[in-house]
CSV table of C-alpha atoms and ligand atoms in Angstrom, one decimal:
chain,number,residue,atom,x,y,z
E,712,MET,CA,51.7,55.8,232.0
E,713,HIS,CA,53.6,57.7,229.2
E,714,LYS,CA,56.5,59.8,230.2
E,715,ASN,CA,55.7,63.5,230.5
E,716,PHE,CA,59.2,64.8,230.2
E,717,LYS,CA,60.8,68.2,230.5
E,718,ASN,CA,62.9,69.5,227.6
E,719,ILE,CA,65.6,72.3,227.7
E,720,ASP,CA,63.9,75.7,227.8
E,721,LYS,CA,66.2,77.4,225.3
E,722,ILE,CA,68.9,76.3,222.9
E,723,VAL,CA,71.3,78.3,220.8
E,724,TYR,CA,73.5,76.4,218.3
E,725,GLY,CA,76.3,77.3,216.0
E,726,ASN,CA,80.0,78.2,215.8
E,727,GLY,CA,80.6,81.3,218.0
E,728,ALA,CA,77.4,80.9,219.9
E,729,PHE,CA,79.4,81.0,223.1
E,730,ASN,CA,79.8,84.8,222.6
E,731,GLN,CA,76.0,85.3,223.2
E,732,MET,CA,76.3,84.2,226.8
E,733,ASP,CA,76.6,87.7,228.3
E,734,GLU,CA,73.5,88.9,226.6
E,735,ILE,CA,71.6,85.7,227.5
E,736,ILE,CA,72.3,85.8,231.2
E,737,GLU,CA,71.9,89.6,231.5
E,738,PRO,CA,68.2,89.5,232.4
E,739,ILE,CA,68.7,86.7,234.9
E,740,ARG,CA,71.2,88.8,236.9
E,741,LYS,CA,68.4,90.7,238.6
E,742,GLU,CA,67.4,87.4,240.4
E,743,ASN,CA,68.4,86.6,244.0
E,744,ASN,CA,71.7,88.1,245.1
E,745,ASN,CA,72.7,89.4,241.6
E,746,PHE,CA,75.7,87.3,240.8
E,747,PHE,CA,76.6,84.3,238.7
E,748,VAL,CA,78.6,81.2,239.4
E,749,PHE,CA,80.7,79.7,236.6
E,750,VAL,CA,82.0,76.2,237.0
E,751,VAL,CA,84.6,75.4,234.3
E,752,ASP,CA,86.7,72.4,233.3
E,753,LYS,CA,90.2,73.0,234.6
E,754,TYR,CA,91.5,72.2,231.1
E,755,PHE,CA,90.4,75.7,230.1
E,756,GLU,CA,92.3,77.6,232.8
E,757,GLY,CA,94.7,80.0,231.1
E,758,LYS,CA,93.3,79.2,227.7
E,759,GLU,CA,91.7,81.6,225.3
E,760,LEU,CA,88.2,80.5,226.2
E,761,ALA,CA,88.7,81.5,229.8
E,762,ASP,CA,89.1,85.1,228.7
E,763,ARG,CA,85.8,85.0,226.8
E,764,ILE,CA,83.7,83.9,229.9
E,765,PRO,CA,81.5,86.9,230.7
E,766,ASN,CA,82.1,86.9,234.4
E,767,ARG,CA,82.0,90.2,236.3
E,768,ASP,CA,83.6,91.3,239.5
E,769,GLU,CA,80.7,90.1,241.7
E,770,ASP,CA,80.7,86.7,240.1
E,771,THR,CA,82.4,83.5,241.2
E,772,LEU,CA,84.5,81.6,238.7
E,773,ILE,CA,85.8,78.2,239.7
E,774,PHE,CA,88.0,75.8,237.6
E,775,ILE,CA,87.4,72.2,238.5
E,776,ASP,CA,89.8,69.3,237.8
E,777,ILE,CA,87.4,66.5,237.0
E,778,ASP,CA,90.2,64.1,236.1
E,779,VAL,CA,90.8,63.6,239.8
E,780,LYS,CA,87.3,62.2,240.4
E,781,GLU,CA,83.9,62.1,238.7
E,782,PRO,CA,81.3,64.5,240.3
E,783,TYR,CA,80.6,63.4,243.9
E,784,THR,CA,78.0,64.4,246.5
E,785,GLU,CA,80.4,65.9,249.0
E,786,GLN,CA,81.9,68.2,246.3
E,787,ILE,CA,78.4,69.5,245.4
E,788,ASP,CA,77.5,70.1,249.1
E,789,ASP,CA,80.8,71.9,249.8
E,790,LEU,CA,80.5,74.1,246.7
E,791,ARG,CA,76.9,75.1,247.7
E,792,ASP,CA,77.7,75.7,251.3
E,793,SER,CA,80.7,77.9,250.7
E,794,ILE,CA,79.0,80.0,248.1
E,795,LEU,CA,75.8,80.5,250.2
E,796,LYS,CA,78.0,81.4,253.2
E,797,GLN,CA,80.1,84.0,251.3
E,798,LYS,CA,77.6,85.6,249.0
E,799,GLY,CA,74.1,84.1,249.4
E,800,LEU,CA,71.9,82.8,246.7
E,801,PRO,CA,73.3,83.2,243.1
E,802,SER,CA,71.2,84.4,240.2
E,803,GLY,CA,72.3,81.4,238.2
E,804,ILE,CA,75.1,78.9,237.6
E,805,VAL,CA,76.9,78.1,234.3
E,806,GLY,CA,78.7,74.9,233.6
E,807,ILE,CA,81.4,74.9,230.8
E,808,GLY,CA,82.8,71.5,230.1
E,809,GLY,CA,81.9,67.8,229.4
E,810,GLY,CA,79.3,65.6,231.1
E,811,SER,CA,81.1,65.9,234.4
E,812,ILE,CA,81.1,69.7,234.6
E,813,MET,CA,77.5,69.9,233.3
E,814,ASP,CA,76.4,67.4,236.0
E,815,ILE,CA,78.2,69.6,238.6
E,816,ALA,CA,76.3,72.7,237.4
E,817,LYS,CA,72.9,70.8,237.3
E,818,ALA,CA,73.3,69.3,240.7
E,819,THR,CA,74.6,72.5,242.4
E,820,ALA,CA,71.7,74.5,240.9
E,821,LEU,CA,69.3,72.1,242.6
E,822,MET,CA,71.2,71.9,245.9
E,823,PHE,CA,71.2,75.7,246.3
E,824,THR,CA,67.5,75.5,247.2
E,825,ASN,CA,67.2,72.0,248.7
E,826,GLU,CA,68.5,71.6,252.2
E,827,GLY,CA,70.9,68.9,253.5
E,828,SER,CA,73.2,66.7,251.7
E,829,SER,CA,72.8,65.8,248.0
E,830,THR,CA,73.0,62.1,249.1
E,831,LEU,CA,69.4,62.6,250.3
E,832,TYR,CA,68.2,63.3,246.8
E,833,GLN,CA,70.0,60.6,244.7
E,834,GLY,CA,67.1,59.0,242.9
E,835,LEU,CA,63.9,59.8,241.0
E,836,ASP,CA,61.8,62.9,242.0
E,837,LEU,CA,63.3,63.2,245.4
E,838,ILE,CA,64.2,66.9,245.0
E,839,LYS,CA,61.6,69.1,246.8
E,840,LYS,CA,62.0,72.5,245.2
E,841,PRO,CA,63.1,74.0,241.8
E,842,GLY,CA,66.7,75.0,241.8
E,843,ILE,CA,68.2,78.2,240.5
E,844,TYR,CA,68.7,79.1,236.8
E,845,HIS,CA,71.3,76.9,235.2
E,846,LEU,CA,73.0,77.1,231.8
E,847,GLY,CA,75.1,74.3,230.2
E,848,VAL,CA,77.9,74.7,227.6
E,849,PRO,CA,79.2,71.3,226.4
E,850,THR,CA,82.9,71.3,225.3
E,851,ILE,CA,82.9,67.6,224.3
E,852,SER,CA,80.1,65.8,222.5
E,853,GLY,CA,78.4,62.5,223.3
E,854,THR,CA,76.9,62.1,226.8
E,855,GLY,CA,73.6,63.9,226.2
E,856,ALA,CA,74.0,65.4,229.6
E,857,GLU,CA,73.1,68.7,228.0
E,858,CYS,CA,69.5,67.6,227.7
E,859,SER,CA,69.0,64.8,230.2
E,860,MET,CA,66.8,65.0,233.4
E,861,THR,CA,69.6,63.7,235.5
E,862,ALA,CA,72.8,64.9,237.2
E,863,VAL,CA,74.9,61.8,237.9
E,864,LEU,CA,76.8,61.9,241.3
E,865,SER,CA,78.9,59.3,243.1
E,866,GLY,CA,78.1,59.2,246.8
E,867,PRO,CA,79.4,57.2,249.7
E,868,GLU,CA,76.8,54.6,249.0
E,869,LYS,CA,75.8,54.8,245.4
E,870,LYS,CA,76.5,56.3,242.0
E,871,LEU,CA,73.1,57.7,241.1
E,872,GLY,CA,71.6,60.8,239.6
E,873,LEU,CA,69.5,63.6,241.0
E,874,LYS,CA,66.7,63.0,238.5
E,875,CYS,CA,63.7,65.2,238.1
E,876,GLU,CA,62.2,67.9,235.8
E,877,TRP,CA,64.1,70.7,237.5
E,878,THR,CA,67.4,69.1,236.7
E,879,VAL,CA,67.1,70.0,233.0
E,880,PHE,CA,69.0,73.1,231.9
E,881,ASN,CA,67.1,76.4,231.4
E,882,GLN,CA,69.5,77.2,228.6
E,883,VAL,CA,72.1,75.3,226.6
E,884,ILE,CA,74.7,76.9,224.4
E,885,LEU,CA,75.9,74.5,221.7
E,886,ASP,CA,79.1,75.9,220.1
E,887,PRO,CA,80.9,73.2,218.2
E,888,ASN,CA,84.1,75.3,218.0
E,889,LEU,CA,84.6,74.5,221.7
E,890,THR,CA,85.1,70.8,221.0
E,891,ALA,CA,88.0,71.3,218.6
E,892,THR,CA,90.7,70.6,221.3
E,893,VAL,CA,89.4,67.3,222.6
E,894,PRO,CA,92.1,64.6,222.4
E,895,THR,CA,91.3,61.9,219.9
E,896,ASP,CA,90.8,59.0,222.3
E,897,GLN,CA,88.5,61.0,224.5
E,898,TRP,CA,86.6,62.3,221.4
E,899,PHE,CA,86.1,58.7,220.4
E,900,TYR,CA,85.0,57.3,223.9
E,901,THR,CA,82.6,60.2,224.6
E,902,GLY,CA,81.3,60.1,220.9
E,903,MET,CA,80.7,56.3,221.3
E,904,ASP,CA,78.5,57.1,224.4
E,905,CYS,CA,76.2,58.8,221.9
E,906,TYR,CA,76.3,55.9,219.4
E,907,ILE,CA,75.6,53.4,222.2
E,908,HIS,CA,72.7,55.5,223.6
E,909,CYS,CA,71.0,55.1,220.2
E,910,ILE,CA,71.7,51.4,219.8
E,911,GLU,CA,70.5,50.7,223.4
E,912,SER,CA,67.5,52.9,222.9
E,913,GLN,CA,66.4,51.0,219.9
E,914,SER,CA,67.1,47.5,221.3
E,915,GLY,CA,64.4,47.1,223.9
E,916,ILE,CA,60.7,47.2,224.8
E,917,TYR,CA,60.5,51.0,225.4
E,918,TYR,CA,61.5,51.9,221.8
E,919,ASN,CA,58.9,54.0,220.0
E,920,PRO,CA,58.6,56.3,217.0
E,921,TYR,CA,59.7,59.3,219.1
E,922,SER,CA,62.9,57.6,220.1
E,923,LYS,CA,63.4,56.2,216.6
E,924,ALA,CA,63.2,59.6,214.9
E,925,TYR,CA,65.9,61.1,217.1
E,926,GLY,CA,68.0,57.9,217.3
E,927,ASP,CA,68.1,57.3,213.6
E,928,GLN,CA,69.3,60.8,212.9
E,929,ALA,CA,71.9,60.6,215.6
E,930,VAL,CA,73.2,57.2,214.3
E,931,ALA,CA,73.3,58.6,210.8
E,932,LEU,CA,75.4,61.6,212.0
E,933,CYS,CA,77.7,59.2,214.0
E,934,ARG,CA,78.3,57.3,210.8
E,935,GLU,CA,79.3,60.5,209.0
E,936,VAL,CA,81.6,61.4,211.8
E,937,PHE,CA,83.2,58.0,212.6
E,938,VAL,CA,82.8,55.8,209.5
E,939,ASP,CA,82.2,57.5,206.2
E,940,GLU,CA,84.6,59.2,203.9
E,941,GLY,CA,85.6,62.5,205.6
E,942,HIS,CA,85.4,60.9,209.0
E,943,GLY,CA,87.5,62.2,211.9
E,944,GLN,CA,87.8,65.4,213.9
E,945,SER,CA,87.1,68.4,211.8
E,946,LYS,CA,85.0,71.6,212.0
E,947,GLU,CA,82.2,70.0,210.0
E,948,ASN,CA,82.2,66.8,212.0
E,949,ASP,CA,82.3,68.7,215.3
E,950,GLU,CA,79.1,70.5,214.2
E,951,LYS,CA,77.5,67.1,213.4
E,952,LEU,CA,78.6,65.3,216.6
E,953,MET,CA,77.2,68.0,218.8
E,954,ILE,CA,73.8,67.5,217.3
E,955,ALA,CA,74.1,63.8,217.4
E,956,SER,CA,74.8,64.0,221.1
E,957,LEU,CA,71.7,66.1,221.7
E,958,PHE,CA,69.5,63.8,219.6
E,959,GLY,CA,71.0,60.6,221.1
E,960,GLY,CA,70.0,62.1,224.5
E,961,LEU,CA,66.5,62.8,223.3
E,962,SER,CA,66.1,59.4,221.9
E,963,LEU,CA,67.2,58.0,225.2
E,964,THR,CA,64.9,60.3,227.2
E,965,TYR,CA,61.9,58.7,225.6
E,966,SER,CA,63.3,55.1,225.7
E,967,GLU,CA,65.9,53.7,228.0
E,968,VAL,CA,69.5,52.6,228.1
E,969,GLY,CA,70.2,48.8,228.3
E,970,ALA,CA,72.8,46.1,229.0
E,971,CYS,CA,75.8,48.2,228.1
E,972,HIS,CA,75.1,51.0,230.6
E,973,ALA,CA,74.3,48.4,233.3
E,974,PHE,CA,77.7,46.8,232.8
E,975,SER,CA,79.3,50.2,232.5
E,976,TYR,CA,78.0,51.3,235.9
E,977,GLY,CA,79.6,48.3,237.5
E,978,LEU,CA,82.9,49.1,235.9
E,979,ALA,CA,82.6,52.8,237.0
E,980,VAL,CA,81.8,52.1,240.6
E,981,VAL,CA,84.2,49.3,241.3
E,982,LYS,CA,87.1,50.1,239.0
E,983,GLY,CA,86.7,53.8,238.7
E,984,MET,CA,86.4,53.7,234.9
E,985,ARG,CA,85.2,56.8,233.1
E,986,HIS,CA,81.8,56.6,231.5
E,987,GLY,CA,82.6,56.7,227.8
E,988,TYR,CA,85.5,54.3,228.2
E,989,ALA,CA,83.7,51.9,230.4
E,990,ASN,CA,80.9,51.8,227.8
E,991,CYS,CA,83.4,50.9,225.1
E,992,ILE,CA,84.9,48.1,227.2
E,993,ALA,CA,81.5,46.6,227.8
E,994,PHE,CA,79.9,47.1,224.4
E,995,ASN,CA,82.8,45.2,222.7
E,996,HIS,CA,81.4,42.0,224.3
E,997,LEU,CA,77.7,42.5,223.8
E,998,GLU,CA,77.1,40.9,220.4
E,999,HIS,CA,74.4,38.8,222.0
E,1000,PHE,CA,72.4,42.0,222.8
E,1001,TYR,CA,73.4,44.4,220.0
E,1002,GLY,CA,74.4,42.1,217.1
E,1003,ASP,CA,75.8,44.0,214.0
E,1004,ALA,CA,76.1,47.3,215.9
E,1005,VAL,CA,79.0,45.7,217.8
E,1006,ASN,CA,80.7,44.8,214.5
E,1007,GLU,CA,80.2,48.4,213.3
E,1008,PHE,CA,81.7,49.6,216.7
E,1009,ARG,CA,84.8,47.4,216.1
E,1010,ASN,CA,85.2,48.8,212.7
E,1011,MET,CA,85.1,52.3,214.2
E,1012,LEU,CA,87.8,51.3,216.7
E,1013,LYS,CA,89.9,50.1,213.8
E,1014,ILE,CA,89.4,53.3,211.7
E,1015,HIS,CA,90.5,55.5,214.6
E,1016,ASN,CA,93.3,53.3,215.8
E,1017,ILE,CA,91.8,52.8,219.2
E,1018,THR,CA,93.0,49.7,221.0
E,1019,LEU,CA,90.9,48.5,223.9
E,1020,PRO,CA,92.7,46.5,226.5
E,1021,GLN,CA,92.0,42.7,226.6
E,1022,ASN,CA,91.7,40.3,229.5
E,1023,LEU,CA,91.2,43.1,232.1
E,1024,SER,CA,89.3,40.6,234.3
E,1025,ALA,CA,92.5,38.6,234.8
E,1026,ASN,CA,93.4,41.3,237.4
E,1027,TRP,CA,90.0,41.5,239.0
E,1028,SER,CA,89.2,39.4,242.1
E,1029,ASP,CA,86.1,37.3,242.2
E,1030,GLU,CA,84.8,39.6,245.0
E,1031,GLU,CA,85.2,42.6,242.7
E,1032,ILE,CA,83.5,40.8,239.8
E,1033,MET,CA,80.5,39.8,242.1
E,1034,GLU,CA,80.3,43.4,243.3
E,1035,MET,CA,80.2,44.8,239.8
E,1036,SER,CA,77.6,42.1,238.9
E,1037,GLN,CA,75.4,43.1,241.8
E,1038,ILE,CA,75.6,46.8,240.8
E,1039,ALA,CA,74.6,45.9,237.2
E,1040,TYR,CA,71.9,43.5,238.3
E,1041,ASN,CA,70.3,46.2,240.5
E,1042,LEU,CA,69.7,48.4,237.5
E,1043,THR,CA,66.3,46.8,236.9
E,1044,HIS,CA,64.9,49.5,234.5
E,1045,MET,CA,67.8,48.8,232.1
E,1046,TRP,CA,67.2,45.0,232.1
E,1047,ASN,CA,63.5,45.5,231.8
E,1048,HIS,CA,64.1,47.5,228.6
E,1049,ALA,CA,66.8,45.2,227.2
E,1050,ILE,CA,65.4,41.8,228.0
E,1051,GLY,CA,61.7,42.4,228.9
E,1052,GLU,CA,59.7,42.6,232.1
E,1053,ASP,CA,60.2,38.9,232.8
E,1054,TRP,CA,64.0,39.4,232.7
E,1055,LYS,CA,64.6,37.8,236.1
E,1056,GLU,CA,63.4,34.5,234.6
E,1057,LYS,CA,66.0,34.7,231.8
E,1058,TRP,CA,69.0,36.4,233.3
E,1059,THR,CA,70.9,35.9,236.5
E,1060,LEU,CA,73.6,37.4,238.5
E,1061,GLU,CA,75.9,34.6,237.3
E,1062,ASP,CA,75.1,35.4,233.7
E,1063,ILE,CA,76.2,39.0,234.4
E,1064,ALA,CA,79.4,37.8,236.1
E,1065,GLY,CA,80.1,35.6,233.1
E,1066,TYR,CA,80.2,38.7,230.9
E,1067,TYR,CA,82.5,40.6,233.2
E,1068,ARG,CA,84.9,37.6,233.2
E,1069,LYS,CA,85.1,37.9,229.4
E,1070,MET,CA,86.2,41.6,229.6
T,1311,LIG,P1,84.3,64.6,231.0
T,1311,LIG,O1,83.5,65.8,231.3
T,1311,LIG,O2,84.5,63.5,232.1
T,1311,LIG,O3,85.7,65.0,230.4
T,1311,LIG,C1,86.6,64.0,229.9
T,1311,LIG,C2,87.9,64.7,229.6
T,1311,LIG,O4,87.9,65.6,228.5
T,1311,LIG,C3,88.5,65.5,230.8
T,1311,LIG,O5,89.9,65.2,230.9
T,1311,LIG,C4,88.3,66.9,230.3
T,1311,LIG,O6,89.2,67.8,230.9
T,1311,LIG,C5,88.5,66.8,228.8
T,1311,LIG,N1,87.8,67.9,228.0
T,1311,LIG,C6,86.5,68.3,228.0
T,1311,LIG,N2,86.4,69.2,227.0
T,1311,LIG,C7,87.6,69.4,226.4
T,1311,LIG,C8,88.0,70.2,225.4
T,1311,LIG,N3,87.2,71.0,224.7
T,1311,LIG,N4,89.3,70.2,225.0
T,1311,LIG,C9,90.2,69.3,225.7
T,1311,LIG,N5,89.8,68.5,226.7
T,1311,LIG,C10,88.5,68.5,227.1
T,1311,LIG,O7,83.7,63.8,229.7
T,1311,LIG,P2,82.3,63.3,229.3
T,1311,LIG,O8,82.5,62.0,228.6
T,1311,LIG,O9,81.6,64.4,228.5
T,1311,LIG,O10,81.5,63.1,230.6
T,1311,LIG,C11,81.5,61.9,231.4
T,1311,LIG,C12,80.7,62.2,232.6
T,1311,LIG,O11,79.4,62.5,232.3
T,1311,LIG,C13,80.7,61.1,233.7
T,1311,LIG,O12,80.8,61.7,234.9
T,1311,LIG,C14,79.3,60.6,233.5
T,1311,LIG,O13,78.8,60.1,234.7
T,1311,LIG,C15,78.5,61.8,233.1
T,1311,LIG,N6,77.3,61.5,232.3
T,1311,LIG,C16,76.2,62.1,232.6
T,1311,LIG,C17,75.0,61.9,231.8
T,1311,LIG,C18,73.8,62.6,232.2
T,1311,LIG,O14,72.8,62.4,231.6
T,1311,LIG,N7,73.8,63.5,233.1
T,1311,LIG,C19,75.1,61.0,230.8
T,1311,LIG,C20,76.2,60.4,230.5
T,1311,LIG,C21,77.4,60.6,231.2
T,1312,LIG,ZN1,75.9,57.1,228.5
């Protein structure tokens, strides 16, 4: 069966596009109880951008500190419950921030109309009803969360997305200006998420011309941003990286991530590492899977003066390493793609643990 996937309904792209939000959401305000919810990365509280959010008196504006914890199920349930109790069903929800905030907006949009805890819906196609209108505004480029069919949540038992057609945004506003303030290290780690998406997408059995077309363009843009003359954070490169992120996500949608994301999930769940950073830690050791791309990645580290810590595993207990390995091992769709459907004959829990011990 070929994937029959849902794309974003509408996209506006360009510097200053953020200013079109008021006009875009105006017709949606007549839906449900006639108010909007805005979830915004706490970084923007008190900043100039906060004054440009088109919230009205009836709306709810919430700043969320995502540095405390990545999006989690209880947070989404509480947000939904308190808004429904106070004001009823919103017309729509807007997420302004990185992958974390966009996932909060996507997940809450679905949970407004699906009863019970979000833990019940972590997985593929478990959501029963379409959510409310949701609009995403990335303020950092790389994750592809702006176009993906998933909203990744950490729950008491697992870190797994609410994945279905209805998760995809109705509208995305891509305004590269918003990414100008991202600190260099974070810019690099999240940008590498995009590069790694493309490399993983192309290195496996699900690769196809659709994924290649988007992936090749995204990698070319990443090279302009991170390697070629004129590399680094600039207005021009912010414009490029925002499109690379979208295209990397689209490449992935029609292929699959691979070994790096499997290792990265283990690091995220057991050691609490952030997604882009955990990818970098893992990718640095994956020449066996990704060959020259790992050398290119190391060159990018050098160009941008990013030093990754070595020998992290010296401080990990054997129990922790085995827990991470089991989490990675359970991501069967990633190994299917990276190694082949007979991967269990070629690749063991102990092989995975061996890689963690090298990190
Ligand atoms: P993030 O949202 O976690 O933010 C990282 C840091 O950057 C935070 O400190 C934030 O405050 C800061 N920041 C964001 N925009 C800024 C700006 N313009 N100026 C200054 N600081 C800014 O970063 P991310 O890497 O985009 O997202 C990672 C999250 O995305 C993880 O939770 C991961 O699970 C999720 N993710 C989701 C998908 C998906 O398909 N849904 C894909 C990949 C990752
Ligand atoms: Zn990723």
